[in-house]
Amino acid sequence: MGTTLSTSRPRPGRPRSRVRLVTIGLAAAILAVPSAVAAADDAGAPQAPGDSLRAIAAREGLRIGTAVDMAKLGTDTAYTSVVADQFSVVTPENVMKWDAVEPTRGTYDWQAADRLVSFAEQHDQLVRGHTLMWHNQLPGWLTSGVADGSIGTAELRDILHQHVTDEVGHFRGRIWQWDVANEVFANSWDSHPLADGVNGDDFWVQHLGEGVIADVFRWAHQADPKALLMYNDYNITGEDGTNAKFQAVYDFVKRLRAQGVPIDGIGEQGHLDTQYGFDPQTFQADLQAFGDLGLKVAVTEADVRTFVSGTGADEVPTDQLAAFAQPYEFSAMLTGCRLVRQCISFTAWGVDDGDSWIPNTFSGEGYGLLYDARLRPKQAYFALRQDLLLGLSAHRTDG
Ligand code: XIL
């Protein structure tokens, strides 16, 4: 059956050769750009990545990124090659979070994070530091100290200040963008939003008051004046059906900017789910509104999940249309970013479906990334690559 289909179907000869020509022309053009090729050489990658996402996007000054799992980088060869070849910016998925860098109070462990930063430098990649102030993945000594009252408010504030100063200071000059504050705004389902939309139940806001948000930006700026300091969150570009969370973040950062707080940009995480629908116009308009405030914007944690049957390499969307919605929504997010001049990077939250946070977090869901569990590029990967190729001639002619 499979053989019959593949032999009886005429091959689309002309479009293929046209694509090949574009690719060859592009590869030739890329050869003139040392960074992209040097990266592949350093990694000892088998194939020249002239048609890689990073190389094509570099032509328009856009960085394509991935979150990196440090349990695999350097040990899993295929995984490591994909990270080196396809991406020009990397985010540590976990190893810069507080519980990872300071598991015991006063004793830092920078090993895994240092390894990622060195890898990035060797492969001509930039680094998104993630993340300084977040309610999750805090070390046990801190949360239990707060819970049992042994760490009071003044001390907690000092601890946070020290954490930001030490971590940003440790990587000073080597981080492109820092996610300084992460997920402090209330969602439509949260029960205690403050008047301006900040989540009153957020660990940091609850204990230190919302003024701490401006303070972490000030502290981070003191520790590394050159890093781009971002506020990072999800559902801030219309994803939950209303634009209320966007509006709250917009009004808030506008105020911070007016007060001279050193905030440089907004990270829209981009965790989509095919069951909820997606409005590319709102996504783009909201990114643009942030851009018009004089901020940079970035898509920082893109994935598009859907319900699946099977696991690992056998994972398939249960709804056939989801196999089309998944690459479409990925593509629409990339397009939204590219149409906003201030959008500087587009990062997927992981490389492959075998190594994604989705199945552990959203029961019955998966299929969210650009590669399958065997590290084969999926339709979403090809959709992004085609988008980037298509834009080569027309896009950002001023860049
Ligand atoms: C997730 C990681 O992917 C998981 O490995 C970890 O167990 C939990 O955190 N928003 C964020 C990321 O800002 O840091 C989260 O990453 C996903 C949601």
Short mmCIF file of C-alpha atoms and ligand atoms in Angstrom, two decimals:
data_model
loop_
_atom_site.label_atom_id
_atom_site.label_comp_id
_atom_site.label_asym_id
_atom_site.label_seq_id
_atom_site.Cartn_x
_atom_site.Cartn_y
_atom_site.Cartn_z
CA MET A 1 0.00 0.00 0.00
CA GLY A 2 2.68 2.46 1.00
CA THR A 3 4.82 1.44 -2.00
CA THR A 4 1.91 1.81 -4.42
CA LEU A 5 1.23 5.28 -3.17
CA SER A 6 4.77 6.50 -3.39
CA THR A 7 5.44 5.10 -6.89
CA SER A 8 2.11 6.03 -8.47
CA ARG A 9 2.06 9.57 -7.19
CA PRO A 10 3.81 11.99 -9.50
CA ARG A 11 6.61 13.76 -7.77
CA PRO A 12 6.21 17.51 -7.67
CA GLY A 13 9.33 17.99 -9.76
CA ARG A 14 9.19 21.67 -10.48
CA PRO A 15 8.42 23.06 -7.06
CA ARG A 16 11.03 20.75 -5.56
CA SER A 17 13.78 21.94 -7.84
CA ARG A 18 12.77 25.52 -7.19
CA VAL A 19 13.04 24.96 -3.49
CA ARG A 20 16.38 23.26 -4.04
CA LEU A 21 17.60 26.25 -6.01
CA VAL A 22 16.54 28.60 -3.27
CA THR A 23 18.25 26.38 -0.74
CA ILE A 24 21.47 26.18 -2.74
CA GLY A 25 21.42 29.91 -3.32
CA LEU A 26 20.81 30.42 0.33
CA ALA A 27 23.59 28.04 1.32
CA ALA A 28 25.94 30.01 -0.89
CA ALA A 29 24.80 33.23 0.69
CA ILE A 30 25.18 31.77 4.15
CA LEU A 31 28.75 30.72 3.41
CA ALA A 32 29.53 34.39 3.42
CA VAL A 33 28.22 34.64 6.97
CA PRO A 34 30.95 33.13 9.14
CA SER A 35 28.91 32.77 12.32
CA ALA A 36 26.39 30.24 11.09
CA VAL A 37 28.94 27.99 9.46
CA ALA A 38 31.48 28.28 12.24
CA ALA A 39 28.86 27.07 14.67
CA ALA A 40 28.39 23.87 12.74
CA ASP A 41 32.12 23.32 12.39
CA ASP A 42 32.67 23.70 16.12
CA ALA A 43 30.02 21.10 16.83
CA GLY A 44 31.48 18.72 14.26
CA ALA A 45 27.99 18.55 12.82
CA PRO A 46 27.62 16.12 9.92
CA GLN A 47 25.54 18.34 7.66
CA ALA A 48 26.13 21.96 6.81
CA PRO A 49 23.37 23.92 8.46
CA GLY A 50 22.94 26.47 5.67
CA ASP A 51 19.22 25.73 5.65
CA SER A 52 18.92 25.52 9.43
CA LEU A 53 16.44 27.69 11.28
CA ARG A 54 19.24 29.71 12.83
CA ALA A 55 21.00 30.36 9.54
CA ILE A 56 17.91 31.41 7.65
CA ALA A 57 16.63 33.60 10.49
CA ALA A 58 20.06 35.23 10.83
CA ARG A 59 19.51 36.78 7.41
CA GLU A 60 16.79 38.96 8.90
CA GLY A 61 18.46 39.55 12.26
CA LEU A 62 16.18 37.25 14.21
CA ARG A 63 17.42 34.66 16.72
CA ILE A 64 15.73 31.26 16.92
CA GLY A 65 16.07 29.51 20.25
CA THR A 66 15.37 26.47 22.31
CA ALA A 67 15.19 25.60 25.98
CA VAL A 68 18.01 23.20 26.75
CA ASP A 69 17.93 20.15 29.01
CA MET A 70 21.38 19.95 30.58
CA ALA A 71 20.92 16.25 31.32
CA LYS A 72 21.18 15.72 27.55
CA LEU A 73 23.48 18.44 26.29
CA GLY A 74 26.93 17.00 25.74
CA THR A 75 25.88 13.43 26.53
CA ASP A 76 23.22 12.79 23.87
CA THR A 77 25.06 13.41 20.61
CA ALA A 78 22.06 13.72 18.31
CA TYR A 79 20.33 16.12 20.70
CA THR A 80 23.49 18.18 21.09
CA SER A 81 23.91 18.49 17.31
CA VAL A 82 20.37 19.72 16.85
CA VAL A 83 20.84 22.34 19.56
CA ALA A 84 24.10 23.54 17.98
CA ASP A 85 22.95 23.43 14.37
CA GLN A 86 19.42 24.79 14.51
CA PHE A 87 19.40 27.43 17.24
CA SER A 88 21.19 30.72 17.81
CA VAL A 89 19.94 31.41 21.33
CA VAL A 90 19.54 29.00 24.23
CA THR A 91 17.60 29.10 27.50
CA PRO A 92 18.40 26.77 30.39
CA GLU A 93 15.17 24.86 30.94
CA ASN A 94 15.92 24.43 34.65
CA VAL A 95 19.55 24.89 35.65
CA MET A 96 19.46 28.65 36.37
CA LYS A 97 16.40 28.38 38.59
CA TRP A 98 16.90 29.08 42.27
CA ASP A 99 16.53 25.48 43.50
CA ALA A 100 19.21 24.43 41.00
CA VAL A 101 21.79 27.13 41.76
CA GLU A 102 21.41 27.30 45.54
CA PRO A 103 20.05 23.98 46.79
CA THR A 104 21.69 24.60 50.17
CA ARG A 105 21.55 28.07 51.64
CA GLY A 106 24.75 29.97 50.93
CA THR A 107 26.26 27.27 48.69
CA TYR A 108 26.03 27.92 45.00
CA ASP A 109 26.25 25.29 42.30
CA TRP A 110 26.80 26.95 38.95
CA GLN A 111 28.22 23.89 37.17
CA ALA A 112 25.38 23.00 34.82
CA ALA A 113 24.57 26.63 34.05
CA ASP A 114 28.22 27.44 33.39
CA ARG A 115 28.41 24.48 31.02
CA LEU A 116 25.48 25.83 29.01
CA VAL A 117 26.91 29.34 28.81
CA SER A 118 30.27 27.97 27.62
CA PHE A 119 28.54 25.74 25.06
CA ALA A 120 26.63 28.75 23.77
CA GLU A 121 29.78 30.82 23.45
CA GLN A 122 31.53 28.00 21.56
CA HIS A 123 28.61 27.73 19.16
CA ASP A 124 28.05 31.41 18.53
CA GLN A 125 24.79 31.39 20.45
CA LEU A 126 23.39 33.93 22.88
CA VAL A 127 21.84 33.02 26.22
CA ARG A 128 18.48 33.90 27.76
CA GLY A 129 18.88 33.74 31.53
CA HIS A 130 15.84 32.14 33.16
CA THR A 131 14.68 33.11 35.76
CA LEU A 132 15.38 35.31 38.80
CA MET A 133 12.09 35.91 40.64
CA TRP A 134 9.48 33.17 40.27
CA HIS A 135 7.13 31.39 42.64
CA ASN A 136 8.13 27.91 41.41
CA GLN A 137 11.28 25.84 41.80
CA LEU A 138 12.39 27.69 44.90
CA PRO A 139 14.77 25.84 47.22
CA GLY A 140 13.22 24.01 50.14
CA TRP A 141 15.27 25.91 52.72
CA LEU A 142 13.65 29.13 51.52
CA THR A 143 10.03 28.03 51.28
CA SER A 144 10.12 26.11 54.55
CA GLY A 145 11.88 29.00 56.28
CA VAL A 146 9.14 31.36 55.18
CA ALA A 147 6.41 28.86 56.07
CA ASP A 148 7.68 28.24 59.62
CA GLY A 149 8.37 31.92 60.24
CA SER A 150 12.14 31.52 60.69
CA ILE A 151 12.65 33.77 57.65
CA GLY A 152 10.79 37.04 58.17
CA THR A 153 9.89 39.74 55.67
CA ALA A 154 13.03 41.88 55.96
CA GLU A 155 15.31 38.86 55.72
CA LEU A 156 13.36 37.45 52.76
CA ARG A 157 13.85 40.72 50.91
CA ASP A 158 17.58 40.64 51.63
CA ILE A 159 17.78 37.02 50.48
CA LEU A 160 16.08 37.87 47.19
CA HIS A 161 18.29 40.91 46.67
CA GLN A 162 21.38 38.80 47.32
CA HIS A 163 20.15 36.06 44.99
CA VAL A 164 19.59 38.49 42.12
CA THR A 165 22.92 40.22 42.74
CA ASP A 166 24.89 36.97 42.96
CA GLU A 167 23.29 35.18 40.02
CA VAL A 168 23.30 38.11 37.62
CA GLY A 169 26.80 39.00 38.82
CA HIS A 170 28.07 35.47 38.27
CA PHE A 171 27.10 35.60 34.59
CA ARG A 172 27.75 39.30 34.10
CA GLY A 173 28.44 40.17 30.47
CA ARG A 174 27.47 36.70 29.22
CA ILE A 175 23.67 36.86 29.28
CA TRP A 176 21.75 38.53 26.45
CA GLN A 177 18.30 38.64 28.04
CA TRP A 178 17.32 37.89 31.63
CA ASP A 179 13.80 36.82 32.56
CA VAL A 180 13.94 38.95 35.68
CA ALA A 181 10.39 38.43 36.94
CA ASN A 182 8.28 35.48 35.83
CA GLU A 183 4.51 34.99 35.97
CA VAL A 184 3.48 37.53 38.63
CA PHE A 185 0.24 38.65 36.93
CA ALA A 186 -3.13 37.09 37.69
CA ASN A 187 -4.98 34.92 35.21
CA SER A 188 -8.72 35.10 34.64
CA TRP A 189 -9.09 32.12 37.01
CA ASP A 190 -6.94 33.42 39.88
CA SER A 191 -8.84 34.44 42.98
CA HIS A 192 -6.90 37.40 44.37
CA PRO A 193 -5.84 39.79 41.66
CA LEU A 194 -4.69 43.17 42.96
CA ALA A 195 -6.31 46.31 41.55
CA ASP A 196 -3.68 46.54 38.80
CA GLY A 197 -3.88 42.86 37.85
CA VAL A 198 -0.81 41.63 39.71
CA ASN A 199 -1.47 38.25 41.33
CA GLY A 200 -1.97 38.87 45.06
CA ASP A 201 -1.32 35.17 45.69
CA ASP A 202 2.11 35.19 44.06
CA PHE A 203 4.69 34.06 46.62
CA TRP A 204 6.84 37.19 46.26
CA VAL A 205 4.02 39.69 45.98
CA GLN A 206 2.25 38.14 48.95
CA HIS A 207 5.31 38.35 51.19
CA LEU A 208 7.09 41.47 49.95
CA GLY A 209 4.39 43.56 48.28
CA GLU A 210 4.21 44.37 44.59
CA GLY A 211 6.93 47.02 44.86
CA VAL A 212 9.36 44.11 44.77
CA ILE A 213 8.73 43.71 41.04
CA ALA A 214 10.36 47.06 40.25
CA ASP A 215 13.11 46.33 42.76
CA VAL A 216 14.26 43.09 41.13
CA PHE A 217 14.71 44.96 37.87
CA ARG A 218 16.78 47.62 39.65
CA TRP A 219 18.90 44.98 41.39
CA ALA A 220 19.47 43.04 38.17
CA HIS A 221 20.45 46.21 36.34
CA GLN A 222 23.02 47.06 39.01
CA ALA A 223 24.56 43.60 38.66
CA ASP A 224 24.75 43.63 34.86
CA PRO A 225 23.93 46.97 33.25
CA LYS A 226 24.21 45.56 29.72
CA ALA A 227 21.82 42.60 29.93
CA LEU A 228 18.34 43.07 28.51
CA LEU A 229 15.92 42.78 31.40
CA MET A 230 12.59 41.16 30.56
CA TYR A 231 9.25 40.55 32.22
CA ASN A 232 8.12 37.03 31.18
CA ASP A 233 4.62 35.58 31.35
CA TYR A 234 1.99 33.47 29.55
CA ASN A 235 -1.45 34.35 28.18
CA ILE A 236 -0.43 37.98 27.81
CA THR A 237 -1.24 38.20 24.12
CA GLY A 238 -4.91 37.28 24.16
CA GLU A 239 -4.64 33.50 24.59
CA ASP A 240 -7.25 33.06 27.30
CA GLY A 241 -9.97 34.66 25.19
CA THR A 242 -9.78 38.10 26.78
CA ASN A 243 -7.04 40.64 26.54
CA ALA A 244 -7.27 41.56 30.23
CA LYS A 245 -3.94 40.09 31.27
CA PHE A 246 -2.21 41.85 28.39
CA GLN A 247 -3.80 45.14 29.41
CA ALA A 248 -2.69 44.75 33.02
CA VAL A 249 0.92 43.98 32.05
CA TYR A 250 0.89 46.78 29.48
CA ASP A 251 -0.34 49.40 31.95
CA PHE A 252 2.06 48.16 34.61
CA VAL A 253 5.22 48.22 32.48
CA LYS A 254 4.25 51.56 31.01
CA ARG A 255 4.18 52.91 34.56
CA LEU A 256 7.49 51.27 35.43
CA ARG A 257 9.11 52.80 32.36
CA ALA A 258 7.75 56.22 33.27
CA GLN A 259 9.31 55.79 36.70
CA GLY A 260 12.67 54.96 35.16
CA VAL A 261 12.67 51.31 36.21
CA PRO A 262 15.18 49.46 33.99
CA ILE A 263 12.89 47.09 32.13
CA ASP A 264 13.87 46.44 28.52
CA GLY A 265 11.36 43.98 27.24
CA ILE A 266 8.50 41.54 27.47
CA GLY A 267 8.74 37.80 27.03
CA GLU A 268 5.54 36.19 25.81
CA GLN A 269 5.93 32.54 26.70
CA GLY A 270 3.74 31.19 23.89
CA HIS A 271 2.44 28.01 25.52
CA LEU A 272 -0.52 27.25 23.26
CA ASP A 273 -3.00 24.39 23.25
CA THR A 274 -4.98 23.47 20.14
CA GLN A 275 -8.16 22.94 22.18
CA TYR A 276 -8.43 26.65 22.97
CA GLY A 277 -8.04 28.29 19.58
CA PHE A 278 -5.65 31.11 18.89
CA ASP A 279 -5.98 34.60 17.47
CA PRO A 280 -2.85 35.59 15.52
CA GLN A 281 -4.08 39.19 15.07
CA THR A 282 -4.36 39.80 18.80
CA PHE A 283 -1.05 38.04 19.36
CA GLN A 284 0.68 40.34 16.91
CA ALA A 285 -1.16 43.51 17.95
CA ASP A 286 -0.28 42.94 21.60
CA LEU A 287 3.39 42.29 20.84
CA GLN A 288 3.36 45.46 18.74
CA ALA A 289 1.78 47.47 21.55
CA PHE A 290 4.62 46.43 23.85
CA GLY A 291 7.07 47.30 21.09
CA ASP A 292 5.47 50.73 20.71
CA LEU A 293 6.22 51.40 24.38
CA GLY A 294 9.88 51.27 23.42
CA LEU A 295 10.29 47.71 24.68
CA LYS A 296 11.87 44.74 22.98
CA VAL A 297 9.68 41.67 22.74
CA ALA A 298 10.51 37.98 22.50
CA VAL A 299 8.60 34.74 22.22
CA THR A 300 10.32 32.80 24.97
CA GLU A 301 8.76 29.37 25.56
CA ALA A 302 6.79 28.42 22.46
CA ASP A 303 5.08 25.06 22.29
CA VAL A 304 1.69 24.00 20.95
CA ARG A 305 0.24 21.03 22.78
CA THR A 306 -2.68 18.82 21.92
CA PHE A 307 -4.34 15.64 23.16
CA VAL A 308 -2.43 12.54 22.12
CA SER A 309 -2.60 8.80 22.17
CA GLY A 310 0.57 6.80 22.71
CA THR A 311 3.73 8.05 24.32
CA GLY A 312 7.26 8.87 23.23
CA ALA A 313 7.91 8.08 19.58
CA ASP A 314 4.39 6.63 19.23
CA GLU A 315 2.68 9.82 20.31
CA VAL A 316 -0.01 10.93 17.81
CA PRO A 317 -2.67 13.63 18.06
CA THR A 318 -6.06 12.10 18.83
CA ASP A 319 -7.83 14.61 16.58
CA GLN A 320 -6.55 14.51 13.01
CA LEU A 321 -7.04 18.24 12.59
CA ALA A 322 -4.70 18.89 15.50
CA ALA A 323 -1.84 17.66 13.34
CA PHE A 324 -2.57 20.71 11.17
CA ALA A 325 -3.41 23.13 13.96
CA GLN A 326 -0.12 22.43 15.72
CA PRO A 327 2.23 23.60 12.94
CA TYR A 328 -0.20 26.38 12.01
CA GLU A 329 -0.16 27.92 15.48
CA PHE A 330 3.61 27.64 15.70
CA SER A 331 3.89 29.35 12.33
CA ALA A 332 1.41 32.06 13.30
CA MET A 333 3.42 32.86 16.43
CA LEU A 334 6.64 33.12 14.46
CA THR A 335 4.94 35.31 11.87
CA GLY A 336 3.51 37.57 14.57
CA CYS A 337 6.99 37.98 16.02
CA ARG A 338 8.57 38.68 12.64
CA LEU A 339 6.01 41.32 11.76
CA VAL A 340 6.91 43.21 14.91
CA ARG A 341 10.20 45.01 14.40
CA GLN A 342 10.99 44.92 18.13
CA CYS A 343 10.75 41.11 18.30
CA ILE A 344 14.32 39.90 18.78
CA SER A 345 14.01 36.17 19.39
CA PHE A 346 11.68 33.22 19.01
CA THR A 347 12.37 30.32 21.37
CA ALA A 348 10.73 26.89 21.53
CA TRP A 349 10.41 25.35 25.02
CA GLY A 350 12.52 22.30 24.28
CA VAL A 351 13.78 20.42 21.27
CA ASP A 352 11.65 17.28 21.00
CA ASP A 353 8.42 15.71 22.19
CA GLY A 354 10.32 13.02 24.06
CA ASP A 355 11.77 15.67 26.34
CA SER A 356 9.01 18.20 26.96
CA TRP A 357 7.36 19.40 30.16
CA ILE A 358 3.92 18.98 28.54
CA PRO A 359 3.08 15.31 29.28
CA ASN A 360 4.14 15.77 32.92
CA THR A 361 2.06 18.91 33.33
CA PHE A 362 -1.02 18.55 31.14
CA SER A 363 -2.59 15.15 31.46
CA GLY A 364 -3.09 13.35 28.13
CA GLU A 365 -1.37 16.07 26.12
CA GLY A 366 1.85 16.23 24.14
CA TYR A 367 3.07 16.74 20.56
CA GLY A 368 4.07 20.31 21.41
CA LEU A 369 7.49 20.80 19.87
CA LEU A 370 9.33 20.94 16.55
CA TYR A 371 10.91 17.47 16.69
CA ASP A 372 9.44 14.08 17.55
CA ALA A 373 10.86 11.82 20.23
CA ARG A 374 13.26 10.25 17.69
CA LEU A 375 14.55 13.73 16.89
CA ARG A 376 12.96 13.79 13.47
CA PRO A 377 11.77 17.25 12.45
CA LYS A 378 7.98 17.51 12.42
CA GLN A 379 5.64 19.54 10.22
CA ALA A 380 5.97 22.44 12.64
CA TYR A 381 9.71 22.53 11.99
CA PHE A 382 9.21 22.61 8.22
CA ALA A 383 6.47 25.23 8.58
CA LEU A 384 8.85 27.54 10.42
CA ARG A 385 11.63 26.91 7.94
CA GLN A 386 9.37 27.64 4.98
CA ASP A 387 8.13 30.81 6.65
CA LEU A 388 11.68 31.99 7.15
CA LEU A 389 12.70 31.10 3.59
CA LEU A 390 9.66 32.84 2.16
CA GLY A 391 10.49 35.97 4.06
CA LEU A 392 14.07 36.13 2.88
CA SER A 393 13.52 38.26 -0.15
CA ALA A 394 10.81 40.54 1.15
CA HIS A 395 11.23 40.92 4.88
CA ARG A 396 13.13 43.55 6.80
CA THR A 397 14.76 45.10 3.78
CA ASP A 398 15.86 47.90 6.08
CA GLY A 399 17.94 45.47 8.17
C1 XIL B 1 9.26 24.00 33.35
C2 XIL B 1 10.30 23.00 32.86
O1 XIL B 1 10.13 22.81 31.48
C3 XIL B 1 10.15 21.67 33.59
O2 XIL B 1 11.21 20.79 33.25
C4 XIL B 1 10.14 21.91 35.09
O3 XIL B 1 9.89 20.70 35.76
C5 XIL B 1 9.10 22.93 35.47
O4 XIL B 1 9.31 24.13 34.75
N1 XIL B 1 6.93 28.50 32.52
C6 XIL B 1 8.26 28.74 32.76
C7 XIL B 1 9.24 27.61 32.72
O5 XIL B 1 8.64 29.90 32.91
O6 XIL B 1 10.31 27.79 33.58
C8 XIL B 1 8.57 26.28 32.98
O7 XIL B 1 9.54 25.25 32.76
C9 XIL B 1 7.36 26.11 32.11
C10 XIL B 1 6.34 27.19 32.37
#
